[in-house]
């Protein structure tokens, strides 16, 4: 029995397998709403066998978006559009998940393929970016950062709760808070971005207060039966930034506040990282395994895990509970079906809708013409000669 394809229950939610489509920003929304593009993107991954399907980070406030084209749930008018996606995801047998977040000082951005630069606050598609302190990230993020007041932080926590309430109405059943990748949660956690002298800065306790209050605000409105998770910038790979040992302690506190699973990633609060492991296989795995063991909490992680045998092994060896796939989910909507076949699953087609599965099982084809790489490639010249 494959570990990767074993069901996974967290709170009242059961995933059909351990494979999640990781959140990925798509710059395709208008007014923060989902549209046909999102229905296509998410529906096809659910039909392709993913157990858990995330859209991109969904912003809790308009100025919490990465760009004007990013999704949001800061307005009731956005609920129905996301419900179209969650209805289809459920219909295809997967669980719809949402990642709520605020891009903070990295927001007000142009699409990467149109330059990716940050826009000034007075640009029609830009806005005043915010952070824990008035410190721009640097590089392309050059515009002044407004340091949030205590009252503004409280308003952001109310916005988390309002967005979580809308997420319930939109049909999501798994909620992740985005505290990684240099966005607002990551900025509060990191001394590289947070130089506050009030109760939201300084010590580890101060730098984790933003997160604990966000978890409290969301937990109060998010149903107990649905998992509440977060993605943490658990290491800045910089001696002046977040150290992984601190993350272990902070996640322990988050667990006490009702967090159900930790999805580990990097801080990316600076470009000055002591090493840039981005092309290394599974570089978050050792941290994930350690946190899982020391905090006693389920974990997920992403980053270069898209090899079926590797994904299988890390679940079987209990390094992680859920495998998050980003780029593999973009390049292959049927990644789980392919992985099931590679791992000699009894019935890989059980992962696709029965409308296709029945035909794939019963309508006999040449074994090399079913739509995936054949381990024993056909000699095409010989095959064509035989047909002549
Ligand atoms: C196009 C793109 C957009 C992304 N947007 C988000 C996002 O909205 N939220 C987030 O937490 N991570 C985001 N990520 C990171 C992915 O979720 C994932 O963690 C990362 O790509 C590593 O996993 P992979 O090696 O399987 O691609 C994005 C990645 C890509 C490629």
Short mmCIF file of C-alpha atoms and ligand atoms in Angstrom, two decimals:
data_model
loop_
_atom_site.label_atom_id
_atom_site.label_comp_id
_atom_site.label_asym_id
_atom_site.label_seq_id
_atom_site.Cartn_x
_atom_site.Cartn_y
_atom_site.Cartn_z
CA UNK A 1 0.00 0.00 0.00
CA UNK A 2 1.44 3.35 -1.03
CA UNK A 3 1.90 5.88 1.77
CA UNK A 4 1.52 8.81 -0.65
CA UNK A 5 -1.87 7.49 -1.72
CA UNK A 6 -3.12 6.71 1.76
CA UNK A 7 -5.99 8.93 2.93
CA UNK A 8 -5.17 11.60 5.49
CA UNK A 9 -7.58 12.90 8.12
CA UNK A 10 -6.96 16.17 9.93
CA UNK A 11 -9.79 17.40 12.17
CA UNK A 12 -13.04 16.59 10.34
CA UNK A 13 -11.51 16.60 6.87
CA UNK A 14 -10.18 13.58 4.97
CA UNK A 15 -7.93 13.93 1.91
CA UNK A 16 -7.98 11.02 -0.56
CA UNK A 17 -4.15 11.17 -0.67
CA UNK A 18 -1.22 13.23 0.64
CA UNK A 19 -0.68 15.32 -2.50
CA UNK A 20 -1.51 19.04 -2.40
CA UNK A 21 -1.37 21.61 -5.14
CA UNK A 22 0.61 24.37 -3.43
CA UNK A 23 -0.67 27.98 -3.55
CA UNK A 24 0.56 29.84 -6.63
CA UNK A 25 -0.13 33.47 -7.51
CA UNK A 26 -1.51 33.80 -11.03
CA UNK A 27 -2.16 37.55 -11.61
CA UNK A 28 -5.42 36.73 -13.43
CA UNK A 29 -8.11 38.14 -11.14
CA UNK A 30 -10.10 41.27 -11.75
CA UNK A 31 -11.25 42.96 -8.52
CA UNK A 32 -9.94 39.98 -6.54
CA UNK A 33 -12.48 37.59 -8.06
CA UNK A 34 -11.94 34.14 -9.51
CA UNK A 35 -12.99 33.64 -13.13
CA UNK A 36 -12.95 30.93 -15.82
CA UNK A 37 -9.14 30.79 -15.67
CA UNK A 38 -9.18 29.81 -11.99
CA UNK A 39 -12.02 27.34 -12.51
CA UNK A 40 -9.96 25.70 -15.28
CA UNK A 41 -6.69 25.73 -13.30
CA UNK A 42 -8.09 24.36 -10.05
CA UNK A 43 -10.73 22.07 -11.50
CA UNK A 44 -8.21 20.33 -13.74
CA UNK A 45 -5.85 19.65 -10.83
CA UNK A 46 -8.71 18.26 -8.76
CA UNK A 47 -9.71 16.08 -11.73
CA UNK A 48 -6.03 15.09 -12.05
CA UNK A 49 -6.03 13.44 -8.64
CA UNK A 50 -4.66 16.01 -6.19
CA UNK A 51 -6.04 15.44 -2.70
CA UNK A 52 -5.89 19.09 -1.61
CA UNK A 53 -6.11 22.02 -4.01
CA UNK A 54 -5.08 25.60 -3.19
CA UNK A 55 -5.64 28.63 -5.38
CA UNK A 56 -3.05 31.38 -5.03
CA UNK A 57 -2.62 33.42 -1.85
CA UNK A 58 -5.96 35.19 -1.36
CA UNK A 59 -5.57 38.69 0.04
CA UNK A 60 -7.37 39.78 3.19
CA UNK A 61 -7.28 43.44 2.11
CA UNK A 62 -6.89 45.19 -1.27
CA UNK A 63 -3.46 46.51 -0.22
CA UNK A 64 -2.56 42.99 0.90
CA UNK A 65 -2.43 41.79 -2.71
CA UNK A 66 0.80 41.23 -4.58
CA UNK A 67 -0.57 42.95 -7.70
CA UNK A 68 -3.91 44.33 -8.87
CA UNK A 69 -4.44 40.97 -10.60
CA UNK A 70 -4.34 38.92 -7.40
CA UNK A 71 -7.23 37.16 -5.71
CA UNK A 72 -8.96 38.48 -2.63
CA UNK A 73 -11.69 37.80 -0.09
CA UNK A 74 -11.88 41.30 1.35
CA UNK A 75 -15.36 41.91 -0.03
CA UNK A 76 -18.55 39.85 0.11
CA UNK A 77 -18.89 40.39 -3.66
CA UNK A 78 -15.90 38.07 -4.17
CA UNK A 79 -17.40 35.06 -2.37
CA UNK A 80 -19.52 33.66 -5.19
CA UNK A 81 -16.63 33.60 -7.68
CA UNK A 82 -14.46 31.47 -5.39
CA UNK A 83 -17.43 29.22 -4.63
CA UNK A 84 -17.52 28.27 -8.31
CA UNK A 85 -13.98 26.89 -7.84
CA UNK A 86 -14.63 25.08 -4.56
CA UNK A 87 -17.82 23.46 -5.91
CA UNK A 88 -15.88 22.01 -8.84
CA UNK A 89 -12.90 20.94 -6.69
CA UNK A 90 -15.27 19.02 -4.38
CA UNK A 91 -17.16 17.54 -7.31
CA UNK A 92 -13.83 16.17 -8.61
CA UNK A 93 -13.09 14.47 -5.26
CA UNK A 94 -10.53 16.89 -3.77
CA UNK A 95 -10.66 19.21 -0.76
CA UNK A 96 -10.61 22.97 -1.50
CA UNK A 97 -8.03 24.85 0.57
CA UNK A 98 -7.41 28.57 0.89
CA UNK A 99 -4.24 30.46 1.75
CA UNK A 100 -5.10 33.83 3.30
CA UNK A 101 -2.40 36.44 3.39
CA UNK A 102 -1.10 39.97 3.06
CA UNK A 103 1.89 40.68 0.84
CA UNK A 104 3.06 43.60 3.01
CA UNK A 105 6.15 45.41 1.81
CA UNK A 106 6.50 43.21 -1.31
CA UNK A 107 3.10 44.28 -2.70
CA UNK A 108 2.09 46.80 -5.38
CA UNK A 109 3.91 44.77 -8.00
CA UNK A 110 3.71 44.27 -11.76
CA UNK A 111 3.41 40.75 -13.27
CA UNK A 112 6.86 39.12 -13.45
CA UNK A 113 6.68 38.73 -17.23
CA UNK A 114 5.82 42.42 -17.60
CA UNK A 115 8.85 43.51 -15.60
CA UNK A 116 7.93 42.58 -12.04
CA UNK A 117 8.83 46.00 -10.68
CA UNK A 118 7.13 47.61 -7.69
CA UNK A 119 4.76 50.45 -8.52
CA UNK A 120 4.77 53.73 -6.56
CA UNK A 121 1.81 54.50 -4.26
CA UNK A 122 0.45 57.15 -6.65
CA UNK A 123 0.32 54.77 -9.66
CA UNK A 124 -3.27 53.76 -10.61
CA UNK A 125 -2.34 50.07 -10.11
CA UNK A 126 -0.14 50.66 -7.06
CA UNK A 127 -0.57 51.49 -3.38
CA UNK A 128 1.29 52.41 -0.21
CA UNK A 129 2.99 49.25 1.02
CA UNK A 130 3.09 48.44 4.74
CA UNK A 131 5.30 46.49 7.11
CA UNK A 132 6.23 46.16 10.76
CA UNK A 133 8.89 48.87 10.31
CA UNK A 134 9.64 51.57 7.75
CA UNK A 135 12.25 49.41 6.03
CA UNK A 136 11.97 48.65 2.29
CA UNK A 137 13.05 45.14 1.30
CA UNK A 138 15.57 46.58 -1.15
CA UNK A 139 16.38 45.67 -4.74
CA UNK A 140 13.27 46.08 -6.84
CA UNK A 141 11.16 46.80 -3.73
CA UNK A 142 12.31 50.39 -3.35
CA UNK A 143 9.32 52.47 -2.25
CA UNK A 144 8.94 53.70 1.36
CA UNK A 145 7.18 51.27 3.70
CA UNK A 146 4.56 52.56 6.13
CA UNK A 147 5.20 51.13 9.60
CA UNK A 148 1.87 49.81 10.88
CA UNK A 149 0.46 51.35 14.04
CA UNK A 150 -0.97 49.11 16.76
CA UNK A 151 -4.49 50.11 15.68
CA UNK A 152 -3.70 49.19 12.08
CA UNK A 153 -2.38 45.79 13.20
CA UNK A 154 -5.65 45.18 15.06
CA UNK A 155 -7.58 46.12 11.89
CA UNK A 156 -5.50 43.60 9.91
CA UNK A 157 -6.40 40.90 12.42
CA UNK A 158 -10.08 41.78 12.02
CA UNK A 159 -9.57 41.53 8.24
CA UNK A 160 -8.15 38.00 8.69
CA UNK A 161 -11.29 37.02 10.59
CA UNK A 162 -13.62 38.64 8.05
CA UNK A 163 -11.84 36.89 5.18
CA UNK A 164 -11.97 33.55 7.04
CA UNK A 165 -15.72 33.99 7.50
CA UNK A 166 -16.07 34.62 3.76
CA UNK A 167 -13.89 31.57 3.08
CA UNK A 168 -16.44 29.40 4.90
CA UNK A 169 -19.22 30.87 2.75
CA UNK A 170 -17.09 30.30 -0.35
CA UNK A 171 -16.89 26.59 0.51
CA UNK A 172 -13.24 26.23 1.55
CA UNK A 173 -12.53 23.46 4.07
CA UNK A 174 -8.83 23.95 4.90
CA UNK A 175 -7.28 27.32 5.75
CA UNK A 176 -3.59 28.22 5.66
CA UNK A 177 -2.26 31.59 6.85
CA UNK A 178 0.65 32.84 4.74
CA UNK A 179 3.51 33.79 7.06
CA UNK A 180 6.39 33.14 4.62
CA UNK A 181 8.24 34.48 1.56
CA UNK A 182 8.87 38.00 2.84
CA UNK A 183 5.16 38.83 3.04
CA UNK A 184 3.65 40.60 6.05
CA UNK A 185 3.63 37.61 8.43
CA UNK A 186 7.22 36.75 7.47
CA UNK A 187 8.23 40.39 7.98
CA UNK A 188 6.82 40.50 11.51
CA UNK A 189 8.69 37.29 12.38
CA UNK A 190 12.07 38.45 11.09
CA UNK A 191 14.47 40.87 12.81
CA UNK A 192 15.58 41.81 9.29
CA UNK A 193 12.21 43.49 8.66
CA UNK A 194 10.84 44.00 12.18
CA UNK A 195 12.71 46.54 14.26
CA UNK A 196 9.76 47.63 16.39
CA UNK A 197 10.26 48.55 20.00
CA UNK A 198 6.64 47.87 21.07
CA UNK A 199 5.02 44.52 21.99
CA UNK A 200 5.04 43.42 18.29
CA UNK A 201 8.84 43.44 17.99
CA UNK A 202 12.10 42.68 19.75
CA UNK A 203 12.07 39.31 21.47
CA UNK A 204 10.83 36.14 19.80
CA UNK A 205 7.64 36.50 21.83
CA UNK A 206 7.16 40.00 20.40
CA UNK A 207 7.93 38.97 16.82
CA UNK A 208 5.44 36.05 17.06
CA UNK A 209 2.61 38.13 18.56
CA UNK A 210 1.26 39.15 15.14
CA UNK A 211 0.90 35.45 14.22
CA UNK A 212 -0.67 34.32 17.48
CA UNK A 213 -3.24 37.12 17.31
CA UNK A 214 -4.00 36.26 13.67
CA UNK A 215 -4.49 32.60 14.62
CA UNK A 216 -6.76 33.62 17.53
CA UNK A 217 -8.82 35.89 15.28
CA UNK A 218 -9.28 33.22 12.62
CA UNK A 219 -9.80 30.32 15.01
CA UNK A 220 -12.72 32.23 16.57
CA UNK A 221 -14.66 32.18 13.27
CA UNK A 222 -13.19 29.22 11.35
CA UNK A 223 -15.16 26.03 12.15
CA UNK A 224 -13.41 23.61 14.54
CA UNK A 225 -14.01 20.74 12.14
CA UNK A 226 -11.81 22.38 9.45
CA UNK A 227 -7.99 22.42 9.71
CA UNK A 228 -6.22 25.70 10.42
CA UNK A 229 -2.63 25.69 9.21
CA UNK A 230 0.07 28.22 8.34
CA UNK A 231 3.07 28.46 6.05
CA UNK A 232 6.02 29.80 8.00
CA UNK A 233 9.17 31.56 6.87
CA UNK A 234 10.99 29.30 9.26
CA UNK A 235 14.57 30.26 8.37
CA UNK A 236 16.04 33.40 6.80
CA UNK A 237 19.36 31.69 6.00
CA UNK A 238 20.98 34.83 7.37
CA UNK A 239 22.65 35.21 10.76
CA UNK A 240 20.71 38.43 11.50
CA UNK A 241 17.38 36.92 10.50
CA UNK A 242 15.00 34.15 11.66
CA UNK A 243 16.82 31.07 12.97
CA UNK A 244 15.12 27.69 12.67
CA UNK A 245 15.45 27.03 16.43
CA UNK A 246 13.20 30.06 17.02
CA UNK A 247 10.62 28.65 14.61
CA UNK A 248 10.41 25.43 16.61
CA UNK A 249 9.55 27.44 19.74
CA UNK A 250 7.07 29.75 17.96
CA UNK A 251 5.24 26.87 16.26
CA UNK A 252 4.86 25.27 19.70
CA UNK A 253 3.05 28.44 20.83
CA UNK A 254 0.92 28.42 17.67
CA UNK A 255 -0.08 24.85 18.41
CA UNK A 256 -1.33 25.97 21.83
CA UNK A 257 -3.39 28.64 20.02
CA UNK A 258 -5.17 26.04 17.88
CA UNK A 259 -2.92 25.55 14.86
CA UNK A 260 -3.35 22.07 13.35
CA UNK A 261 -0.44 21.74 10.89
CA UNK A 262 2.71 23.67 9.95
CA UNK A 263 3.69 24.09 6.30
CA UNK A 264 7.38 24.97 6.35
CA UNK A 265 9.09 27.30 3.96
CA UNK A 266 11.79 29.98 3.99
CA UNK A 267 11.58 33.58 5.22
CA UNK A 268 12.84 35.23 2.02
CA UNK A 269 13.05 38.49 3.96
CA UNK A 270 16.31 39.34 2.21
CA UNK A 271 18.23 38.40 -0.92
CA UNK A 272 21.30 37.95 1.29
CA UNK A 273 20.95 34.25 2.10
CA UNK A 274 23.97 32.24 3.17
CA UNK A 275 23.11 29.65 0.58
CA UNK A 276 20.42 29.61 -2.06
CA UNK A 277 19.23 26.01 -2.09
CA UNK A 278 16.50 26.57 -4.66
CA UNK A 279 17.69 23.88 -7.05
CA UNK A 280 18.33 21.23 -4.37
CA UNK A 281 15.98 18.30 -3.91
CA UNK A 282 13.83 18.47 -0.79
CA UNK A 283 15.86 21.12 1.00
CA UNK A 284 13.12 21.79 3.59
CA UNK A 285 12.76 18.13 4.58
CA UNK A 286 15.23 17.97 7.47
CA UNK A 287 13.60 21.00 9.08
CA UNK A 288 10.11 19.59 8.52
CA UNK A 289 11.03 16.24 10.10
CA UNK A 290 12.64 17.96 13.10
CA UNK A 291 9.67 20.21 13.71
CA UNK A 292 7.24 17.31 13.34
CA UNK A 293 9.20 15.33 15.95
CA UNK A 294 9.98 18.12 18.42
CA UNK A 295 6.67 19.98 18.33
CA UNK A 296 4.56 16.86 17.83
CA UNK A 297 2.56 18.48 15.06
CA UNK A 298 1.67 17.38 11.52
CA UNK A 299 3.78 19.09 8.85
CA UNK A 300 3.72 19.80 5.15
CA UNK A 301 6.42 21.24 2.98
CA UNK A 302 7.19 22.01 -0.66
CA UNK A 303 10.35 22.72 -2.72
CA UNK A 304 11.59 20.15 -5.22
CA UNK A 305 9.54 17.15 -4.16
CA UNK A 306 8.02 16.32 -7.55
CA UNK A 307 9.62 12.88 -7.99
CA UNK A 308 7.03 10.17 -7.22
CA UNK A 309 9.51 7.88 -5.41
CA UNK A 310 10.75 10.79 -3.28
CA UNK A 311 7.23 11.95 -2.41
CA UNK A 312 6.30 8.37 -1.47
CA UNK A 313 9.39 7.89 0.68
CA UNK A 314 9.02 11.10 2.72
CA UNK A 315 5.46 10.22 3.68
CA UNK A 316 6.32 6.58 4.38
CA UNK A 317 9.30 7.57 6.57
CA UNK A 318 7.10 10.11 8.39
CA UNK A 319 9.15 13.15 7.47
CA UNK A 320 5.98 14.94 6.38
CA UNK A 321 2.23 14.35 6.42
CA UNK A 322 1.31 16.25 3.25
CA UNK A 323 3.48 16.88 0.16
CA UNK A 324 2.96 20.33 -1.38
CA UNK A 325 3.66 20.54 -5.13
CA UNK A 326 3.97 23.87 -6.90
CA UNK A 327 5.69 23.74 -10.27
CA UNK A 328 4.93 20.03 -10.83
CA UNK A 329 1.23 20.89 -10.49
CA UNK A 330 1.60 23.63 -13.10
CA UNK A 331 3.43 21.45 -15.60
CA UNK A 332 1.36 18.31 -15.15
CA UNK A 333 -2.29 18.61 -14.05
CA UNK A 334 -2.32 14.80 -13.78
CA UNK A 335 0.83 14.53 -11.64
CA UNK A 336 -0.93 12.25 -9.10
CA UNK A 337 -2.12 9.87 -11.83
CA UNK A 338 1.40 9.67 -13.25
CA UNK A 339 2.83 9.15 -9.74
CA UNK A 340 0.28 6.43 -9.02
CA UNK A 341 1.32 4.62 -12.15
CA UNK A 342 5.04 5.02 -11.34
CA UNK A 343 4.42 3.70 -7.81
CA UNK A 344 2.44 0.72 -9.13
CA UNK A 345 -0.84 1.79 -7.60
CA UNK A 346 -3.53 -0.87 -8.22
CA UNK A 347 -5.70 1.51 -10.20
CA UNK A 348 -4.17 4.91 -11.13
CA UNK A 349 -7.35 5.77 -13.02
CA UNK A 350 -9.31 5.72 -9.78
CA UNK A 351 -7.92 9.25 -9.35
CA UNK A 352 -9.65 10.75 -12.39
CA UNK A 353 -13.41 11.24 -12.79
CA UNK A 354 -15.25 8.00 -13.52
CA UNK A 355 -16.37 9.57 -16.81
CA UNK A 356 -12.78 9.14 -18.02
CA UNK A 357 -11.67 6.28 -15.80
CA UNK A 358 -14.23 3.84 -17.18
CA UNK A 359 -12.99 4.36 -20.74
CA UNK A 360 -9.34 4.22 -19.78
CA UNK A 361 -9.87 0.92 -18.00
CA UNK A 362 -12.23 -0.69 -20.49
CA UNK A 363 -11.47 0.64 -23.97
CA UNK A 364 -8.36 -1.33 -24.85
CA UNK A 365 -5.47 0.76 -26.25
CA UNK A 366 -1.90 0.10 -27.32
CA UNK A 367 -0.09 0.22 -23.94
CA UNK A 368 2.25 2.98 -25.19
CA UNK A 369 -0.60 5.20 -26.38
CA UNK A 370 -2.35 5.88 -23.10
CA UNK A 371 -0.76 9.31 -22.57
CA UNK A 372 2.29 8.81 -20.39
CA UNK A 373 5.95 7.98 -20.97
CA UNK A 374 6.52 4.33 -21.76
CA UNK A 375 9.43 2.64 -19.96
CA UNK A 376 9.92 0.43 -23.05
CA UNK A 377 9.80 2.98 -25.89
CA UNK A 378 8.34 1.78 -29.16
CA UNK A 379 10.58 1.60 -32.27
CA UNK A 380 8.51 4.06 -34.34
CA UNK A 381 10.26 3.27 -37.65
CA UNK A 382 9.59 -0.44 -37.21
CA UNK A 383 6.00 0.25 -36.17
CA UNK A 384 5.38 2.39 -39.27
CA UNK A 385 6.97 -0.23 -41.53
CA UNK A 386 4.60 -2.79 -40.06
CA UNK A 387 1.59 -0.60 -40.87
CA UNK A 388 2.66 -0.05 -44.50
C1 LIG B 1 4.02 30.80 -10.07
C2 LIG B 1 4.22 30.60 -8.58
C3 LIG B 1 3.46 31.35 -7.69
C4 LIG B 1 3.60 31.14 -6.29
N1 LIG B 1 2.76 31.80 -5.43
C5 LIG B 1 2.75 31.45 -4.12
C6 LIG B 1 1.74 31.93 -3.24
O1 LIG B 1 0.78 32.62 -3.64
N2 LIG B 1 1.82 31.57 -1.93
C7 LIG B 1 2.85 30.77 -1.47
O2 LIG B 1 2.90 30.48 -0.28
N3 LIG B 1 3.77 30.27 -2.29
C8 LIG B 1 3.73 30.57 -3.60
N4 LIG B 1 4.63 29.97 -4.45
C9 LIG B 1 5.53 28.93 -3.94
C10 LIG B 1 4.92 27.54 -4.15
O3 LIG B 1 3.71 27.39 -3.43
C11 LIG B 1 5.89 26.44 -3.72
O4 LIG B 1 6.09 26.54 -2.34
C12 LIG B 1 7.22 26.55 -4.44
O5 LIG B 1 7.03 26.69 -5.85
C13 LIG B 1 8.10 25.31 -4.17
O6 LIG B 1 7.44 24.13 -4.54
P1 LIG B 1 7.82 23.35 -5.93
O7 LIG B 1 9.30 23.03 -5.87
O8 LIG B 1 6.97 22.13 -5.92
O9 LIG B 1 7.50 24.29 -7.05
C14 LIG B 1 4.54 30.21 -5.83
C15 LIG B 1 5.33 29.49 -6.74
C16 LIG B 1 5.16 29.66 -8.11
C17 LIG B 1 5.98 28.83 -9.07
#
